Short mmCIF file of C-alpha atoms in Angstrom, two decimals:
data_model
loop_
_atom_site.label_atom_id
_atom_site.label_comp_id
_atom_site.label_asym_id
_atom_site.label_seq_id
_atom_site.Cartn_x
_atom_site.Cartn_y
_atom_site.Cartn_z
CA UNK A 1 1.06 -90.58 2.11
CA UNK A 2 3.47 -87.93 0.96
CA UNK A 3 0.90 -86.55 -1.47
CA UNK A 4 -1.73 -86.43 1.26
CA UNK A 5 0.75 -84.69 3.55
CA UNK A 6 1.58 -82.08 0.92
CA UNK A 7 -2.12 -81.49 0.33
CA UNK A 8 -2.68 -81.00 4.03
CA UNK A 9 0.25 -78.59 4.23
CA UNK A 10 -1.13 -76.64 1.28
CA UNK A 11 -4.55 -76.36 2.91
CA UNK A 12 -2.97 -75.20 6.16
CA UNK A 13 -0.97 -72.55 4.30
CA UNK A 14 -4.11 -71.28 2.56
CA UNK A 15 -5.98 -71.14 5.85
CA UNK A 16 -3.13 -69.24 7.46
CA UNK A 17 -3.04 -66.86 4.48
CA UNK A 18 -6.77 -66.16 4.81
CA UNK A 19 -6.35 -65.39 8.51
CA UNK A 20 -3.52 -62.99 7.74
CA UNK A 21 -5.63 -61.27 5.06
CA UNK A 22 -8.48 -60.85 7.52
CA UNK A 23 -6.11 -59.33 10.06
CA UNK A 24 -4.72 -56.95 7.43
CA UNK A 25 -8.20 -55.85 6.36
CA UNK A 26 -9.13 -55.33 10.00
CA UNK A 27 -6.18 -53.00 10.55
CA UNK A 28 -6.96 -51.16 7.29
CA UNK A 29 -10.64 -50.76 8.17
CA UNK A 30 -10.25 -47.38 9.94
CA UNK A 31 -8.42 -46.01 6.89
CA UNK A 32 -11.13 -47.23 4.53
CA UNK A 33 -13.82 -45.73 6.78
CA UNK A 34 -11.96 -42.42 6.83
CA UNK A 35 -11.52 -42.52 3.04
CA UNK A 36 -15.24 -43.10 2.54
CA UNK A 37 -16.50 -40.56 5.09
CA UNK A 38 -13.90 -37.81 4.80
CA UNK A 39 -12.76 -37.97 1.17
CA UNK A 40 -14.99 -39.93 -1.22
CA UNK A 41 -18.29 -39.02 0.44
CA UNK A 42 -17.72 -35.24 0.47
CA UNK A 43 -16.41 -35.36 -3.11
CA UNK A 44 -19.58 -37.05 -4.33
CA UNK A 45 -21.71 -34.61 -2.32
CA UNK A 46 -19.88 -31.57 -3.69
CA UNK A 47 -20.22 -32.85 -7.23
CA UNK A 48 -23.96 -33.24 -6.75
CA UNK A 49 -24.24 -29.80 -5.13
CA UNK A 50 -22.41 -28.18 -8.05
CA UNK A 51 -25.59 -28.68 -10.08
CA UNK A 52 -27.82 -27.05 -7.47
CA UNK A 53 -28.63 -23.73 -5.86
CA UNK A 54 -27.89 -24.23 -2.17
CA UNK A 55 -27.50 -21.66 0.61
CA UNK A 56 -27.18 -23.99 3.64
CA UNK A 57 -30.49 -22.69 5.01
CA UNK A 58 -32.90 -24.34 2.61
CA UNK A 59 -32.84 -27.63 0.68
CA UNK A 60 -30.71 -27.61 -2.50
CA UNK A 61 -32.57 -26.98 -5.76
CA UNK A 62 -31.37 -28.48 -9.00
CA UNK A 63 -30.37 -25.85 -11.55
CA UNK A 64 -28.44 -27.90 -14.11
CA UNK A 65 -25.34 -26.26 -15.53
CA UNK A 66 -26.25 -22.74 -14.36
CA UNK A 67 -23.38 -22.60 -11.87
CA UNK A 68 -20.83 -23.46 -14.53
CA UNK A 69 -22.38 -21.06 -17.05
CA UNK A 70 -22.30 -18.31 -14.44
CA UNK A 71 -18.51 -18.63 -14.18
CA UNK A 72 -18.09 -17.36 -17.73
CA UNK A 73 -19.60 -14.00 -16.71
CA UNK A 74 -18.05 -13.75 -13.24
CA UNK A 75 -15.33 -11.07 -13.49
CA UNK A 76 -14.02 -11.69 -9.96
CA UNK A 77 -13.59 -15.38 -10.73
CA UNK A 78 -11.42 -14.55 -13.74
CA UNK A 79 -9.49 -12.07 -11.59
CA UNK A 80 -8.90 -14.78 -9.00
CA UNK A 81 -7.65 -17.14 -11.70
CA UNK A 82 -5.24 -14.49 -12.99
CA UNK A 83 -3.93 -13.81 -9.48
CA UNK A 84 -3.56 -17.52 -8.70
CA UNK A 85 -1.81 -18.40 -11.96
CA UNK A 86 0.57 -15.45 -11.51
CA UNK A 87 1.32 -16.55 -7.96
CA UNK A 88 1.94 -20.17 -8.98
CA UNK A 89 4.01 -19.60 -12.12
CA UNK A 90 6.24 -16.96 -10.51
CA UNK A 91 6.73 -18.15 -6.93
CA UNK A 92 7.10 -21.90 -7.53
CA UNK A 93 10.06 -21.64 -9.98
CA UNK A 94 11.74 -19.12 -7.66
CA UNK A 95 11.15 -21.38 -4.68
CA UNK A 96 12.65 -24.40 -6.45
CA UNK A 97 15.63 -22.36 -7.64
CA UNK A 98 16.39 -21.17 -4.09
CA UNK A 99 15.89 -24.69 -2.73
CA UNK A 100 18.25 -26.19 -5.31
CA UNK A 101 20.89 -23.51 -4.76
CA UNK A 102 20.93 -23.99 -1.00
CA UNK A 103 20.91 -27.79 -1.39
CA UNK A 104 24.03 -27.54 -3.56
CA UNK A 105 25.70 -25.30 -0.97
CA UNK A 106 24.84 -27.65 1.90
CA UNK A 107 25.97 -30.66 -0.11
CA UNK A 108 29.54 -29.32 -0.02
CA UNK A 109 29.90 -30.66 3.50
CA UNK A 110 29.37 -27.71 5.83
CA UNK A 111 29.86 -28.14 9.54
CA UNK A 112 26.62 -28.51 11.43
CA UNK A 113 24.78 -29.78 8.36
CA UNK A 114 22.04 -31.35 10.48
CA UNK A 115 21.37 -27.98 12.15
CA UNK A 116 21.17 -26.06 8.87
CA UNK A 117 18.98 -28.73 7.32
CA UNK A 118 16.54 -28.55 10.25
CA UNK A 119 16.61 -24.74 10.36
CA UNK A 120 15.91 -24.41 6.65
CA UNK A 121 13.16 -27.04 6.80
CA UNK A 122 11.31 -25.25 9.60
CA UNK A 123 9.68 -22.59 7.34
CA UNK A 124 8.01 -25.36 5.33
CA UNK A 125 6.27 -26.51 8.50
CA UNK A 126 5.21 -23.01 9.61
CA UNK A 127 4.77 -21.14 6.33
CA UNK A 128 1.09 -21.96 5.91
CA UNK A 129 0.18 -21.18 9.52
CA UNK A 130 -1.94 -18.29 10.72
CA UNK A 131 0.85 -17.06 13.01
CA UNK A 132 3.36 -16.69 10.16
CA UNK A 133 0.77 -14.97 7.95
CA UNK A 134 0.10 -12.46 10.73
CA UNK A 135 3.83 -11.96 11.21
CA UNK A 136 4.23 -11.39 7.47
CA UNK A 137 1.50 -8.76 7.59
CA UNK A 138 3.42 -6.95 10.30
CA UNK A 139 6.78 -7.24 8.54
CA UNK A 140 5.50 -5.61 5.35
CA UNK A 141 3.28 -3.05 7.07
CA UNK A 142 3.92 0.68 7.02
CA UNK A 143 5.75 0.50 10.37
CA UNK A 144 7.11 -2.97 9.76
CA UNK A 145 10.64 -4.32 9.87
CA UNK A 146 11.07 -4.14 6.08
CA UNK A 147 10.51 -0.38 6.01
CA UNK A 148 12.70 0.03 9.10
CA UNK A 149 15.61 -1.70 7.36
CA UNK A 150 15.05 0.33 4.19
CA UNK A 151 15.10 3.50 6.31
CA UNK A 152 18.65 2.67 7.42
CA UNK A 153 19.73 3.14 3.80
CA UNK A 154 17.72 6.29 3.28
CA UNK A 155 14.98 4.56 1.30
CA UNK A 156 11.43 5.61 2.03
CA UNK A 157 9.21 2.60 2.57
CA UNK A 158 5.56 2.11 1.81
CA UNK A 159 2.61 -0.04 2.80
CA UNK A 160 3.59 -3.13 0.85
CA UNK A 161 0.44 -4.98 1.87
CA UNK A 162 -1.89 -2.06 1.12
CA UNK A 163 -0.40 -1.38 -2.32
CA UNK A 164 -2.08 -3.46 -5.07
CA UNK A 165 1.15 -3.41 -7.09
CA UNK A 166 3.18 -5.11 -4.34
CA UNK A 167 0.67 -7.02 -2.19
CA UNK A 168 0.82 -10.19 -4.27
CA UNK A 169 4.60 -9.98 -4.36
CA UNK A 170 4.78 -10.20 -0.56
CA UNK A 171 2.82 -13.47 -0.70
CA UNK A 172 5.18 -14.76 -3.38
CA UNK A 173 8.12 -13.99 -1.11
CA UNK A 174 6.39 -15.93 1.65
CA UNK A 175 5.97 -18.94 -0.62
CA UNK A 176 9.62 -18.76 -1.71
CA UNK A 177 10.60 -18.60 1.96
CA UNK A 178 9.03 -22.04 2.50
CA UNK A 179 11.76 -23.70 0.43
CA UNK A 180 12.75 -26.19 3.14
CA UNK A 181 10.78 -29.21 1.98
CA UNK A 182 12.01 -29.25 -1.65
CA UNK A 183 15.51 -28.35 -0.43
CA UNK A 184 15.71 -31.48 1.73
CA UNK A 185 14.52 -33.60 -1.20
CA UNK A 186 17.10 -31.96 -3.50
CA UNK A 187 19.80 -32.61 -0.91
CA UNK A 188 18.88 -36.29 -0.77
CA UNK A 189 19.01 -36.45 -4.57
CA UNK A 190 22.44 -34.80 -4.66
CA UNK A 191 23.76 -37.41 -2.25
CA UNK A 192 22.74 -40.14 -4.72
CA UNK A 193 24.85 -38.79 -7.61
CA UNK A 194 28.06 -40.87 -7.89
CA UNK A 195 31.21 -38.82 -7.26
CA UNK A 196 32.96 -40.64 -10.10
CA UNK A 197 30.99 -38.53 -12.58
CA UNK A 198 32.49 -35.34 -11.18
CA UNK A 199 35.96 -36.88 -10.96
CA UNK A 200 35.84 -37.92 -14.60
CA UNK A 201 34.57 -34.48 -15.63
CA UNK A 202 37.33 -32.76 -13.65
CA UNK A 203 39.95 -34.91 -15.37
CA UNK A 204 38.50 -33.85 -18.72
CA UNK A 205 38.85 -30.22 -17.69
CA UNK A 206 35.19 -29.42 -17.02
CA UNK A 207 34.59 -26.34 -14.88
CA UNK A 208 32.25 -26.26 -11.88
CA UNK A 209 29.65 -24.48 -13.99
CA UNK A 210 29.87 -27.14 -16.70
CA UNK A 211 29.58 -29.89 -14.10
CA UNK A 212 26.47 -28.20 -12.71
CA UNK A 213 24.66 -27.98 -16.05
CA UNK A 214 26.01 -31.19 -17.62
CA UNK A 215 25.94 -33.55 -14.62
CA UNK A 216 24.10 -32.24 -11.57
CA UNK A 217 20.97 -30.75 -13.10
CA UNK A 218 20.37 -33.53 -15.72
CA UNK A 219 20.70 -36.23 -13.03
CA UNK A 220 18.42 -34.24 -10.73
CA UNK A 221 15.63 -33.79 -13.28
CA UNK A 222 13.50 -36.61 -11.75
CA UNK A 223 13.75 -34.83 -8.37
CA UNK A 224 13.03 -31.47 -9.99
CA UNK A 225 9.96 -32.96 -11.66
CA UNK A 226 8.76 -34.48 -8.38
CA UNK A 227 9.19 -31.20 -6.48
CA UNK A 228 7.60 -29.21 -9.31
CA UNK A 229 4.40 -31.27 -9.30
CA UNK A 230 4.10 -31.19 -5.51
CA UNK A 231 4.75 -27.46 -5.18
CA UNK A 232 2.39 -26.51 -8.03
CA UNK A 233 -0.43 -28.52 -6.45
CA UNK A 234 0.31 -26.97 -3.06
CA UNK A 235 0.47 -23.43 -4.47
CA UNK A 236 -2.96 -23.77 -6.09
CA UNK A 237 -4.33 -24.74 -2.69
CA UNK A 238 -2.85 -21.71 -0.89
CA UNK A 239 -5.45 -19.96 1.20
CA UNK A 240 -4.35 -18.98 4.71
CA UNK A 241 -1.70 -16.48 3.63
CA UNK A 242 -4.04 -14.46 1.40
CA UNK A 243 -6.91 -14.66 3.90
CA UNK A 244 -4.89 -13.33 6.84
CA UNK A 245 -2.85 -10.73 4.94
CA UNK A 246 -5.91 -9.27 3.18
CA UNK A 247 -8.27 -9.68 6.11
CA UNK A 248 -10.35 -12.14 4.10
CA UNK A 249 -11.18 -9.62 1.37
CA UNK A 250 -8.53 -10.49 -1.22
CA UNK A 251 -7.60 -6.83 -1.38
CA UNK A 252 -6.37 -4.32 -2.05
CA UNK A 253 -8.38 -4.15 -5.29
CA UNK A 254 -8.54 -7.98 -5.43
CA UNK A 255 -4.76 -8.13 -5.93
CA UNK A 256 -4.49 -11.06 -3.48
CA UNK A 257 -7.78 -12.72 -4.37
CA UNK A 258 -6.63 -16.32 -4.65
CA UNK A 259 -9.05 -18.75 -6.28
CA UNK A 260 -9.44 -20.65 -3.00
CA UNK A 261 -10.17 -17.40 -1.15
CA UNK A 262 -12.88 -16.44 -3.64
CA UNK A 263 -14.29 -19.97 -3.35
CA UNK A 264 -14.44 -19.49 0.42
CA UNK A 265 -16.17 -16.13 0.02
CA UNK A 266 -18.81 -17.64 -2.25
CA UNK A 267 -19.42 -20.65 -0.03
CA UNK A 268 -19.23 -19.29 3.51
CA UNK A 269 -19.73 -15.53 3.14
CA UNK A 270 -22.33 -15.33 0.38
CA UNK A 271 -23.69 -18.83 1.16
CA UNK A 272 -23.59 -19.82 -2.51
CA UNK A 273 -22.63 -23.41 -1.74
CA UNK A 274 -23.70 -24.75 -5.10
CA UNK A 275 -21.55 -22.23 -6.93
CA UNK A 276 -18.62 -22.85 -4.57
CA UNK A 277 -18.87 -26.59 -5.20
CA UNK A 278 -18.72 -25.99 -8.94
CA UNK A 279 -15.66 -23.77 -8.43
CA UNK A 280 -14.00 -26.54 -6.42
CA UNK A 281 -14.44 -29.00 -9.28
CA UNK A 282 -13.05 -26.51 -11.78
CA UNK A 283 -10.00 -26.13 -9.55
CA UNK A 284 -9.63 -29.91 -9.49
CA UNK A 285 -9.75 -30.01 -13.29
CA UNK A 286 -7.18 -27.21 -13.57
CA UNK A 287 -4.73 -28.97 -11.24
CA UNK A 288 -5.33 -32.31 -12.95
CA UNK A 289 -4.74 -30.77 -16.39
CA UNK A 290 -1.49 -29.09 -15.31
CA UNK A 291 -0.29 -32.30 -13.65
CA UNK A 292 -1.06 -34.28 -16.81
CA UNK A 293 0.77 -31.64 -18.87
CA UNK A 294 3.79 -31.94 -16.58
CA UNK A 295 3.85 -35.72 -16.99
CA UNK A 296 3.48 -35.41 -20.77
CA UNK A 297 6.31 -32.91 -21.10
CA UNK A 298 8.54 -34.85 -18.71
CA UNK A 299 9.62 -37.21 -21.48
CA UNK A 300 11.43 -34.29 -23.11
CA UNK A 301 13.41 -33.01 -20.12
CA UNK A 302 13.43 -35.64 -17.36
CA UNK A 303 16.25 -38.16 -17.61
CA UNK A 304 16.63 -41.42 -15.72
CA UNK A 305 19.71 -43.57 -15.22
CA UNK A 306 18.17 -46.55 -17.00
CA UNK A 307 17.55 -44.55 -20.19
CA UNK A 308 19.78 -45.30 -23.16
#
């Protein structure tokens, strides 16, 4: 009888498990529908369109690899890649450096830490908005606040946005200004470092600078790696700032022509949807390659507590 009872209990448990699985799948159904219709479906469609000539007004016509071959001769595309890579590889390291510096300062136990943390995080929420981009355009305009402040010191300002030598720099400053998100993550990582490491280093006579480069930064390398990957991916996707500041042209002289902005121009201004789709997949490959490179190099500079 005991064996029969155990068998019955086992069957009841399996039946209950199946009901729970059905309930879980039911709750996950909206997410799966959204994944299929909003993410996977458009990706498959864009991949198919990248091999066609499509202007939204007539049916797409298959043209093989013509869109990809055309990229090799597209000077503006190469200009957009140069602008985007410059923007990413200059602004992201500066942004992370500022975020780490402020996280270290806040970690010293300032009064009103919650207020400072919220205030510094706010730019990360607003930095990619249209309103901030318009404000940035005004700040760096000929009659903007930047030139007004420079005038107080007898320095003659200029049109920072209209000068091709400085226009991209203003967008880099905007990206650095959105340091709040990585700063909060750095601050959380700093709170996880045991204080006994610093106490032992102080007893051995290590200076604050030595503690920073021998304890803090090595133990934060996993957090640095995490922030680096996220910010690089986000920087490659930047669009709103360049579109608003340049008026959608990428000017002056294509100095702010981000890759995403040129993709938008091809797809929705020139109606070259097939070419824009091919550009989107090239961007995906670029980001994937850089992410893979970051993971490959991480074994040389990222250190974890469980490593020997």
